[in-house]
Short mmCIF file of C-alpha atoms in Angstrom, two decimals:
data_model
loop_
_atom_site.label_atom_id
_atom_site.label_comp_id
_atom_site.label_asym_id
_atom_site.label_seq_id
_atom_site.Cartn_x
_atom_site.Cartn_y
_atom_site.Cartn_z
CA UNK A 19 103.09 83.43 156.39
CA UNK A 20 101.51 82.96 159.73
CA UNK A 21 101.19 85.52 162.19
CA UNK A 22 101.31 82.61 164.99
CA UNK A 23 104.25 80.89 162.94
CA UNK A 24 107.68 80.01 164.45
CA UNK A 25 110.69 78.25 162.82
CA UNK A 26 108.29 75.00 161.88
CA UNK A 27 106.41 74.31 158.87
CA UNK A 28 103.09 72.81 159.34
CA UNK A 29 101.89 69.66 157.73
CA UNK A 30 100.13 70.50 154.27
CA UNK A 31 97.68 68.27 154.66
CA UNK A 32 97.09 69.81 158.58
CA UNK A 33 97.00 73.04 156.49
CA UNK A 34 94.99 72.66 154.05
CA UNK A 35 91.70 71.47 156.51
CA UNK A 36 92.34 73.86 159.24
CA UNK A 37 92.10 76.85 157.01
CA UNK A 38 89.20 75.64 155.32
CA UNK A 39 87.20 78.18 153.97
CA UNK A 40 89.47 81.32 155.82
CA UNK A 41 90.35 83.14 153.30
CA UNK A 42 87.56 82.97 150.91
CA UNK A 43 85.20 84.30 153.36
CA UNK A 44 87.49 86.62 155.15
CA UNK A 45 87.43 88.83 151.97
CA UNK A 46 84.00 89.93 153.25
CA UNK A 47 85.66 90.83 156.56
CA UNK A 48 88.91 92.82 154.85
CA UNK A 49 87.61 96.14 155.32
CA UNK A 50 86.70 95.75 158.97
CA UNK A 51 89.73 94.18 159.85
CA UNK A 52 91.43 97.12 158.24
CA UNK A 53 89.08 99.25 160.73
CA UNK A 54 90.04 97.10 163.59
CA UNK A 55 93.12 97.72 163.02
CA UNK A 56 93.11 101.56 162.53
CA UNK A 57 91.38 102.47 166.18
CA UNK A 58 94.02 100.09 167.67
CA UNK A 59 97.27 101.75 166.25
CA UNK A 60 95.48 104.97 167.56
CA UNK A 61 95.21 103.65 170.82
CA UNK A 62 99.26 102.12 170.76
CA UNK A 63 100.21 105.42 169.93
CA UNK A 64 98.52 107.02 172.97
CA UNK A 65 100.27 103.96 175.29
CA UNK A 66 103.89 105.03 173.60
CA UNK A 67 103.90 101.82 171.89
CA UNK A 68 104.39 103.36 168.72
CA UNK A 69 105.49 106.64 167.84
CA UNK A 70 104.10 109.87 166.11
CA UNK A 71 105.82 109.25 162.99
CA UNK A 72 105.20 105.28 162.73
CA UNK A 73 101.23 105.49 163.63
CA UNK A 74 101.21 107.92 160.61
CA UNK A 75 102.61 106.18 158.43
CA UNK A 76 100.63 103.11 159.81
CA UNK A 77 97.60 104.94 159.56
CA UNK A 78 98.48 106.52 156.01
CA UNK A 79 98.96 102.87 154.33
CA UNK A 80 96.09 101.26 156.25
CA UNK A 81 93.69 103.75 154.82
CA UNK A 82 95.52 102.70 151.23
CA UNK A 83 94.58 99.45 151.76
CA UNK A 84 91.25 100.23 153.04
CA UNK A 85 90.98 101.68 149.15
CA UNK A 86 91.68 99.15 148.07
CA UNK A 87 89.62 96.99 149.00
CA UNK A 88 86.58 99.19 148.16
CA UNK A 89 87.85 99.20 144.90
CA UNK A 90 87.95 95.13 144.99
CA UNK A 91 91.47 95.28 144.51
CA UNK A 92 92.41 93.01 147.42
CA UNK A 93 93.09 89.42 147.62
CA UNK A 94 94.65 86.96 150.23
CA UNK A 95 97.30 85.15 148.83
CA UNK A 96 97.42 81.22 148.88
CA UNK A 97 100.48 81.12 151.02
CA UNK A 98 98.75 83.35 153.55
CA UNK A 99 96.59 82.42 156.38
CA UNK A 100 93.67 84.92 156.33
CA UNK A 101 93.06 88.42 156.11
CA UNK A 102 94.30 89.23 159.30
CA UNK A 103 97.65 88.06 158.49
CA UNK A 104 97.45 89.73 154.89
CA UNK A 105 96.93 93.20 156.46
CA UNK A 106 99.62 92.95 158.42
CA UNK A 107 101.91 91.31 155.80
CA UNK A 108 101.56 94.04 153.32
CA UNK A 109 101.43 96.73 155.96
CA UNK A 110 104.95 95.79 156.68
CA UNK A 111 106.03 94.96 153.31
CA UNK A 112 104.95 98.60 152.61
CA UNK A 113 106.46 100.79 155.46
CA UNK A 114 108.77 98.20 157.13
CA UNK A 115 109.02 97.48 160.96
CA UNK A 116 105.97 99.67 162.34
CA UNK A 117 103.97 97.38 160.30
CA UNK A 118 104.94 94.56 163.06
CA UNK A 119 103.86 96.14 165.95
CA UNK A 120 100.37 96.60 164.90
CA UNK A 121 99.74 93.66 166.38
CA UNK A 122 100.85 94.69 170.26
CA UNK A 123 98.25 94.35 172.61
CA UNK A 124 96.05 92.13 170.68
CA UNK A 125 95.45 88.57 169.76
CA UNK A 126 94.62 86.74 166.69
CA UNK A 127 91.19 85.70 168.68
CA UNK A 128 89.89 89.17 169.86
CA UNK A 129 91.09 90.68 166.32
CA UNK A 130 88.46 87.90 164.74
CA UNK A 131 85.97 89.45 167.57
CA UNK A 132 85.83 92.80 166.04
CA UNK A 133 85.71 92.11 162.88
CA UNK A 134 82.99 89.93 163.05
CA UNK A 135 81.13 92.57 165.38
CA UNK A 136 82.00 95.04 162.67
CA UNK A 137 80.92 93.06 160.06
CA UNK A 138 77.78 92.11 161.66
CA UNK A 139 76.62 95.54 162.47
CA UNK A 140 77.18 96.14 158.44
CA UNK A 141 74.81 93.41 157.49
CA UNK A 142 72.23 93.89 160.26
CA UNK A 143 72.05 97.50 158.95
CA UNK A 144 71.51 96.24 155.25
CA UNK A 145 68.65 93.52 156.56
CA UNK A 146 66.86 96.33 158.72
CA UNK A 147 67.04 98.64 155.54
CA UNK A 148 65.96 95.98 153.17
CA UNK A 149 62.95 94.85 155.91
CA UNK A 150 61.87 98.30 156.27
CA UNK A 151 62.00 98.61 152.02
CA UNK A 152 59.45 95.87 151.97
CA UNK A 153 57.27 96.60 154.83
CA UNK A 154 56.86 100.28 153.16
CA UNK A 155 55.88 97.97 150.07
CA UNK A 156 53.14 96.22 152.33
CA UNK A 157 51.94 98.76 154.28
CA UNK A 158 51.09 101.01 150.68
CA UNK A 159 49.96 97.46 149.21
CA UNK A 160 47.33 97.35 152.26
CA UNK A 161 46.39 100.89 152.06
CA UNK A 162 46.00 100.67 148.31
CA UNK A 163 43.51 97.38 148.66
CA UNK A 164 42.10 97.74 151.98
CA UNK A 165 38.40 97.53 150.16
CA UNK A 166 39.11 94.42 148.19
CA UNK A 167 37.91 91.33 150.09
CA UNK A 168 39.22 88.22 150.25
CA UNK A 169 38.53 85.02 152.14
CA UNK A 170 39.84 83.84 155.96
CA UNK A 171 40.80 81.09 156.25
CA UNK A 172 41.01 78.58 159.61
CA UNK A 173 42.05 74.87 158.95
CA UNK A 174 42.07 75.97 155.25
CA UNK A 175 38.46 76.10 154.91
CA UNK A 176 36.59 79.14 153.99
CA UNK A 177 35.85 81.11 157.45
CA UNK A 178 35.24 84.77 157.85
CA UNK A 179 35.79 87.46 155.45
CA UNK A 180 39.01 89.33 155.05
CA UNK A 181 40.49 91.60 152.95
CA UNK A 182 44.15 92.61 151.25
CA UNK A 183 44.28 95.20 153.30
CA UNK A 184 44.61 93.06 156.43
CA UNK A 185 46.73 90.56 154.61
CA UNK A 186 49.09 92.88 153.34
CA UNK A 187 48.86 94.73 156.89
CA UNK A 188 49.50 91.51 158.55
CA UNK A 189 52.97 90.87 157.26
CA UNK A 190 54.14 94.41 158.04
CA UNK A 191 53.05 94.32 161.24
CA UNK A 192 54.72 90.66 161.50
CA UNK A 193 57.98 92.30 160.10
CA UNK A 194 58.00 95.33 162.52
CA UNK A 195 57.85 92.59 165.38
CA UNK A 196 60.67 90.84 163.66
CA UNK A 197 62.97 94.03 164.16
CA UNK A 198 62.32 94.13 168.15
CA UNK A 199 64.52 90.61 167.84
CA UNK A 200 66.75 92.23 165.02
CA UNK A 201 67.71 95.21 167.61
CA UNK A 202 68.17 92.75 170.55
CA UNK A 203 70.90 91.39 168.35
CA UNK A 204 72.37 95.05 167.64
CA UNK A 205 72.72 96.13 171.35
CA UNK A 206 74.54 92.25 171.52
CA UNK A 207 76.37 93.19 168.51
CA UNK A 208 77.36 96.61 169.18
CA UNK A 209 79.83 95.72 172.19
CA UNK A 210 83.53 96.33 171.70
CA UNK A 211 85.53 92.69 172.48
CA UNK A 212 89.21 94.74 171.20
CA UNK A 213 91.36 94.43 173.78
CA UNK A 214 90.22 90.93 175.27
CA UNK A 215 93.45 89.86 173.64
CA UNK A 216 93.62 85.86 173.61
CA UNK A 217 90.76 85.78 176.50
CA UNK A 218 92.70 87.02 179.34
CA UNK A 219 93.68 90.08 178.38
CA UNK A 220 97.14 92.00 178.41
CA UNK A 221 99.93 93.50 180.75
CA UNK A 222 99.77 96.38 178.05
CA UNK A 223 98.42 99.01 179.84
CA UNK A 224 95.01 99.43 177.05
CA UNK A 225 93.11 101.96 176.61
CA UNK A 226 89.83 99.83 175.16
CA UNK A 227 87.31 102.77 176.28
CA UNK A 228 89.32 104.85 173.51
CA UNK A 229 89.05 102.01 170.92
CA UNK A 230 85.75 101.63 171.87
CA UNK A 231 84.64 105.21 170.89
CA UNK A 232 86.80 105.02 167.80
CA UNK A 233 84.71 102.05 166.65
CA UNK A 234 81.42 103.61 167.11
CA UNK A 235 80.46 101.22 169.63
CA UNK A 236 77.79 101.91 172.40
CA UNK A 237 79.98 100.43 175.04
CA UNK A 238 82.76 97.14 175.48
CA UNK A 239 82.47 93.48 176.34
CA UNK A 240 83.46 94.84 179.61
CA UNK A 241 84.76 91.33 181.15
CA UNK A 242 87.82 89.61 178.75
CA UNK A 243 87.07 85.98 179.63
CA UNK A 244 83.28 87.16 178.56
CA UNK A 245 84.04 88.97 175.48
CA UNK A 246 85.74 85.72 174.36
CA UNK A 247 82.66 83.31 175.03
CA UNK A 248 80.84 85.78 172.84
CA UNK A 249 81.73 84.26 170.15
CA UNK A 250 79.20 81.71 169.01
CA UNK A 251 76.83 83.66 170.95
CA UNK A 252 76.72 86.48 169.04
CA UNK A 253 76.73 84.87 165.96
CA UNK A 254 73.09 82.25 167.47
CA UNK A 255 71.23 85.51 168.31
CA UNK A 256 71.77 87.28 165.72
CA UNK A 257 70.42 83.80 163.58
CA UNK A 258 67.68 83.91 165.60
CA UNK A 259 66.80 87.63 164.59
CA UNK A 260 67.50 86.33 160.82
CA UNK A 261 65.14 83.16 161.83
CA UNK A 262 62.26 85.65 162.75
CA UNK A 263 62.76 87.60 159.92
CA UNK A 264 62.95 84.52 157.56
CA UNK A 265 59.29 82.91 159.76
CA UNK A 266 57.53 85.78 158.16
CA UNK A 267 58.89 85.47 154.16
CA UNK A 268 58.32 81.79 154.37
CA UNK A 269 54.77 81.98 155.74
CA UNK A 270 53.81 85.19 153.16
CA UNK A 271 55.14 82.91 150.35
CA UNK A 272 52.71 79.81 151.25
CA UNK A 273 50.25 82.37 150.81
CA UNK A 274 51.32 83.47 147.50
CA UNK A 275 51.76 80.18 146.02
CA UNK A 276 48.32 79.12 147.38
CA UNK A 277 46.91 82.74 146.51
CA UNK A 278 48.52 82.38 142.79
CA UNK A 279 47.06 78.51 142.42
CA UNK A 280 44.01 78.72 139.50
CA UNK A 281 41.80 76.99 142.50
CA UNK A 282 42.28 80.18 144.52
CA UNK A 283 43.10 82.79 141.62
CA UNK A 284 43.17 85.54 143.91
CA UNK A 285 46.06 87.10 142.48
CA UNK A 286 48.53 87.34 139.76
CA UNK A 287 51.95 88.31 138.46
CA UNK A 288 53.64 89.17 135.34
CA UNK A 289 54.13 86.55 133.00
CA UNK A 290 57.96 87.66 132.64
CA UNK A 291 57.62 87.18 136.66
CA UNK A 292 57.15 83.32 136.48
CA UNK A 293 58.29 80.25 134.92
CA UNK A 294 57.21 77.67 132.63
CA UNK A 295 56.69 74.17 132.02
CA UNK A 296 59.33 72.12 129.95
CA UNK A 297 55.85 70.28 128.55
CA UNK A 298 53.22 72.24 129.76
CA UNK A 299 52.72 75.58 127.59
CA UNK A 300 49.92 76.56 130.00
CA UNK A 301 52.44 76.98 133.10
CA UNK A 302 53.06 79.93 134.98
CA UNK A 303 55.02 78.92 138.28
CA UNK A 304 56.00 81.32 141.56
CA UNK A 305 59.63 79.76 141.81
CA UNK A 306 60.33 83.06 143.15
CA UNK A 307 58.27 82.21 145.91
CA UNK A 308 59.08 79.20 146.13
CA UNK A 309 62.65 79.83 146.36
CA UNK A 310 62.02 82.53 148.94
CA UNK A 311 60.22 80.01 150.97
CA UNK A 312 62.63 76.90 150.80
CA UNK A 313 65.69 79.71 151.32
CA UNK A 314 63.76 81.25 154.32
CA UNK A 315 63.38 77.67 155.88
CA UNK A 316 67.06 76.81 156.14
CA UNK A 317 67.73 80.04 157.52
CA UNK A 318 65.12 78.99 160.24
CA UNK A 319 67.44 75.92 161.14
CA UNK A 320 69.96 78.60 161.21
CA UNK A 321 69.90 79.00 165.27
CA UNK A 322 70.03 75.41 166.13
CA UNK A 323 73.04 74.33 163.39
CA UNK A 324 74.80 77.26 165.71
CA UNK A 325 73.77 76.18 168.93
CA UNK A 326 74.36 72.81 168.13
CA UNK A 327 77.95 73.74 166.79
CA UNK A 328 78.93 75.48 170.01
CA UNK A 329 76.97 73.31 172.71
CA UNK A 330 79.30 72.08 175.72
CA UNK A 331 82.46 74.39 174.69
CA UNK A 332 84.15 75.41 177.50
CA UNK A 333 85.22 78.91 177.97
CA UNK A 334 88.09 80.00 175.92
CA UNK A 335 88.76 80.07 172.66
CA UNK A 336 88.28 77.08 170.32
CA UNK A 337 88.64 76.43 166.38
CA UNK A 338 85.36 74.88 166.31
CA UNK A 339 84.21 78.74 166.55
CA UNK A 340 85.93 78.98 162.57
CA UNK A 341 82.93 77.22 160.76
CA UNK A 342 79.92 79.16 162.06
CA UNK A 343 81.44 81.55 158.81
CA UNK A 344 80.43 78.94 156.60
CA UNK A 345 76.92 78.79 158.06
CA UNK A 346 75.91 82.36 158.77
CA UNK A 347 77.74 84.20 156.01
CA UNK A 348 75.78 82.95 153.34
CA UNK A 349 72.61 82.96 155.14
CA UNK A 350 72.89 86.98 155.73
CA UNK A 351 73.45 86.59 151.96
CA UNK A 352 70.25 84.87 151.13
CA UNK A 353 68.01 86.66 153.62
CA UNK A 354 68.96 89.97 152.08
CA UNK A 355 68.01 88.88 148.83
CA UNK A 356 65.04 87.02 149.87
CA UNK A 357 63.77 90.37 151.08
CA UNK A 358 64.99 92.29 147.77
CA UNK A 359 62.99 89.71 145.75
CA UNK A 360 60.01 89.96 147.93
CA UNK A 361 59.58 93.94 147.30
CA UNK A 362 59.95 93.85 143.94
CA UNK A 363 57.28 90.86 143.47
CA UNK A 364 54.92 92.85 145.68
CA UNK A 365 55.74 95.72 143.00
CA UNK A 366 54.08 93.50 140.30
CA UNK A 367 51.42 92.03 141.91
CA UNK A 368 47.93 92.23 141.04
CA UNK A 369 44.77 91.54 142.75
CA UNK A 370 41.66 89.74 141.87
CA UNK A 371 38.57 91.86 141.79
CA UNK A 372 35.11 90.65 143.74
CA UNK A 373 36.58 87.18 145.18
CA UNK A 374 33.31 87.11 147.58
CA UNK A 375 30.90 87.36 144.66
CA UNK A 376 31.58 83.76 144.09
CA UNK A 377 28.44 81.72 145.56
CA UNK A 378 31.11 78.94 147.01
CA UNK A 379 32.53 81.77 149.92
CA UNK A 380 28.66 82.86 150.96
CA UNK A 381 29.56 80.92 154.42
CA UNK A 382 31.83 83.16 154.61
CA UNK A 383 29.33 85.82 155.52
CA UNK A 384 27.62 82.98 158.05
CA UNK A 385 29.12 85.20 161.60
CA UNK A 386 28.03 88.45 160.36
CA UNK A 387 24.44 87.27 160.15
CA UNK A 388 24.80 85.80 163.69
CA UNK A 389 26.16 89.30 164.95
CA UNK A 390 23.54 90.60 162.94
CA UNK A 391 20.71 88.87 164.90
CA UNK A 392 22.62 89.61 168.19
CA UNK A 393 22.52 93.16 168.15
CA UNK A 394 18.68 92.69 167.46
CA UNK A 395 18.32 90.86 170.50
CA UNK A 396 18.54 87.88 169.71
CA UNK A 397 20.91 85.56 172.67
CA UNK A 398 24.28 84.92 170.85
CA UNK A 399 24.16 81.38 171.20
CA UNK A 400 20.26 81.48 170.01
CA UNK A 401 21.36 83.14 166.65
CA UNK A 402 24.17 80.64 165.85
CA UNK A 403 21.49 78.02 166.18
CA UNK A 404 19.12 79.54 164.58
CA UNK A 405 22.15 80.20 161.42
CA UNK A 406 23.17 76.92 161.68
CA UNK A 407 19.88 75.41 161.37
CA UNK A 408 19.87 77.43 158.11
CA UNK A 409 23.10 76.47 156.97
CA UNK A 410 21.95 72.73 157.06
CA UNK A 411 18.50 73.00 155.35
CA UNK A 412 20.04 75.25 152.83
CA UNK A 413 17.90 78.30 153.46
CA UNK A 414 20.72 80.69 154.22
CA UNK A 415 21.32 83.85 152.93
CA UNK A 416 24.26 85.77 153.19
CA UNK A 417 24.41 89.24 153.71
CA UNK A 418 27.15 90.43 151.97
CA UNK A 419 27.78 93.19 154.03
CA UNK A 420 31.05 93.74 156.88
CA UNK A 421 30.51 95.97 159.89
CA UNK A 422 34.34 95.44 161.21
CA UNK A 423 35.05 99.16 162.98
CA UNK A 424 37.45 97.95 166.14
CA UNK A 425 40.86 98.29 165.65
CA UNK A 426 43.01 96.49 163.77
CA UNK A 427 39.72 94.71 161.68
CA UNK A 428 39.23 95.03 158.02
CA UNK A 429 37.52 98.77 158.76
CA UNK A 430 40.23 99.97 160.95
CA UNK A 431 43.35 98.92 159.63
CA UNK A 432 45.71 100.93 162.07
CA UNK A 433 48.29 101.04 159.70
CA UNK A 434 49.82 104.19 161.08
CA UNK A 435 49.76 102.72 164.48
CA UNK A 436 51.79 99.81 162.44
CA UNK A 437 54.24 102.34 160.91
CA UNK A 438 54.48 104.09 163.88
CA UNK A 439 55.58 101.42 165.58
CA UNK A 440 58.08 100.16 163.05
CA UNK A 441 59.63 104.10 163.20
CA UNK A 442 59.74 103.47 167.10
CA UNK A 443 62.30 100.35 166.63
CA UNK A 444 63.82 101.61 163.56
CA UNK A 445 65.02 104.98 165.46
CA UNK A 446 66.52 102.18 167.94
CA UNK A 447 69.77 101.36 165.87
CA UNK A 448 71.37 104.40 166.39
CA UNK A 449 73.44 103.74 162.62
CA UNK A 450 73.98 107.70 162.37
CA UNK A 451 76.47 107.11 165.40
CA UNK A 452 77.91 104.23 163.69
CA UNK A 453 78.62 105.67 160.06
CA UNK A 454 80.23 108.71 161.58
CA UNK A 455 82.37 107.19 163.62
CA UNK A 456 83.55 104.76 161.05
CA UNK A 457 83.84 107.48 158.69
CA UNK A 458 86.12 109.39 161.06
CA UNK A 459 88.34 106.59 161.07
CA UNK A 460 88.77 106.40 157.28
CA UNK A 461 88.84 110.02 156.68
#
């Protein structure tokens, strides 16, 4: 049961590797091709391509199966293709001949198109939710601890002093950057390919600004042989977004598994939190961290496995385009939990009290006592002789005390500039648009 099938049987063996993993990860897809599927029999009907009656019944048992699978109540069968051509099986197996005109006007490749842009402006909306989740965790984390110091670090040896509220603060503000490439790959996204057909589109006179508003999207994939070559691009910018995202886990888990190490001790989790040794009863090991990192660095090479998978393809639809499912599904998978993980760790953390008052960090306080002597008088480069000299014959004596009061230091956090600015991409995605229109469509 093909919906490009004729009167010959294909090969098993052809079969079986073509369809690879379709239908397995087209279950994710089900409900959007079910959308798809409901703004175009709209739009047939308003073309006289089908008739009052059939679009209602069309639209009566599409909504069924739209139940359906909400209820996880849908599979594709084994002798079917993929979900597209499940849909449209059971539509017809359940009303009769309007079922097989659903497909008028459309191709299998643009029907792909907007599912995947349907399904991708799902999961971006579940990453920006679950990255804004954890940068409210690290933005109350840095107000909480913006008094506890800690050391900088440069070459990873002891520099300048810091503090958890900058650390904390520095990952938000990382993550808020992260979702100015996370909405670049929305407005991509949110562009309605229905209608494109096979690339070139149709002698069906279309209405695709109708389908377009139906969908909730902000406007089409105007040109048909461009909304076509979309495909493979959409998919490597919106890994890139995911690659920025994932930058900022990795590099906040180094820091946690150095921060957690018993030569650092600077903070600490739960025992329930960690893991133990199979010989060592002393263990306590961040494999959540660790996983987060490792997990976080494949979805870096994310972008390039994409690019690389697409490079040189003409215009035009190929089947190459297939397998970037099996590399970017599971990723939007794993980032999502890598951030769920993340906020609940941060939950449980807890922080080391007086770090600095250990006498191994008093170089720490060695550019403070320069600036110190500076704003006596003292030429800059005069004073960080006259410190260094010190340092060497052992005579120096640190002060212990932090003046930061410009913005963004450890005495000016700006953290509601930070939020602020997060709010400012946030309001961006325009998701209340979205919803409504997609709940219009199911109601």
């Amino acid at each position: 049961m093909k919906i490009w099938q004729k009167n010959i049987d294909v090969n098993q063996f052809v079969e079986h590797f073509t369809v690879g993993k379709d239908r397995e990860l087209d279950l994710q897809m089900a409900k959007f091709d079910v959308l798809g599927s409901l703004a175009h029999t709209q739009m047939l009907e308003t073309i006289n391509l089908l008739t009052e009656d059939e679009l209602r019944a069309v639209q009566l048992e599409l909504k069924n199966i739209y139940a359906e699978i909400e209820a996880g109540n849908f599979t594709i069968d084994n002798s079917v293709e993929d979900v597209h051509s499940q849909v449209e099986w059971l539509l017809t197996q359940r009303i009769g001949e309007a079922g097989k005109k659903i497909h008028s006007g459309r191709s299998r490749n643009d029907q792909v198109l907007v599912d995947l842009k349907l399904f991708f402006r799902a999961c971006i909306e579940d990453m920006v939710q679950q990255t804004s989740t954890l940068f409210n965790q690290l933005i109350e984390l840095s107000n909480t601890h913006k008094d506890r110091l800690m050391p900088g670090y440069t070459h990873l040896q002891i520099a300048m002093p810091s503090s958890f509220g900058l650390w904390f603060g520095a990952y938000a503000e990382s993550l808020a950057d992260d979702l100015e490439l996370m909405l670049a790959a929305w407005k991509i996204t949110n562009k309605n390919p229905l209608g494109s057909a096979a690339g070139y589109g149709s002698s069906f006179p279309l209405n695709r600004t109708l389908t377009t508003e139906l969908l909730g999207f902000e406007s089409l994939n105007y040109n048909v042989v461009y909304a076509q070559m979309g495909r493979g691009k959409t998919e490597r910018i919106l890994a890139q977004a995911m690659s920025a995202v994932a930058a900022t886990l990795a590099k906040m888990a180094m820091d946690v598994c150095l921060f957690i190490n018993q030569n650092f001790s600077f903070i600490s989790f739960p025992p329930e939190l960690t893991t133990g040794s199979s010989i060592m009863p002393h263990k306590k090991n961040p494999d959540v961290f660790e996983l987060i990192r490792s997990r976080c660095n494949k979805i870096q090479a994310l972008p390039n496995e994409i690019a690389m998978m697409i490079t040189n393809l003409p215009s035009g639809y190929h089947r190459d385009l297939q397998l970037l499912k099996e590399n970017l599904f599971p990723a939007i998978t794993s980032l999502n939990e890598c951030l769920e993980i993340a906020t609940f760790m941060f939950q449980n953390i807890t922080i080391k009290d007086d770090i600095l008052k250990d006498k191994k960090y008093d170089y720490l306080f060695s550019v403070e006592v320069v600036n110190d002597l500076a704003l006596q008088g003292v030429p800059f480069r005069e004073a960080y002789k006259i410190v260094g000299e010190q340092i060497e014959n052992g005579t120096f004596a640190p002060s212990g005390q932090i003046h930061h009061t410009h913005e963004g230091s450890i005495g000016n956090l700006c953290n509601e500039q930070i939020a602020a600015s997060m709010q400012a991409v946030l309001s961006q995605f325009g998701f209340e648009k979205v919803n409504k229109a997609i709940a219009d469509l199911i109601a």
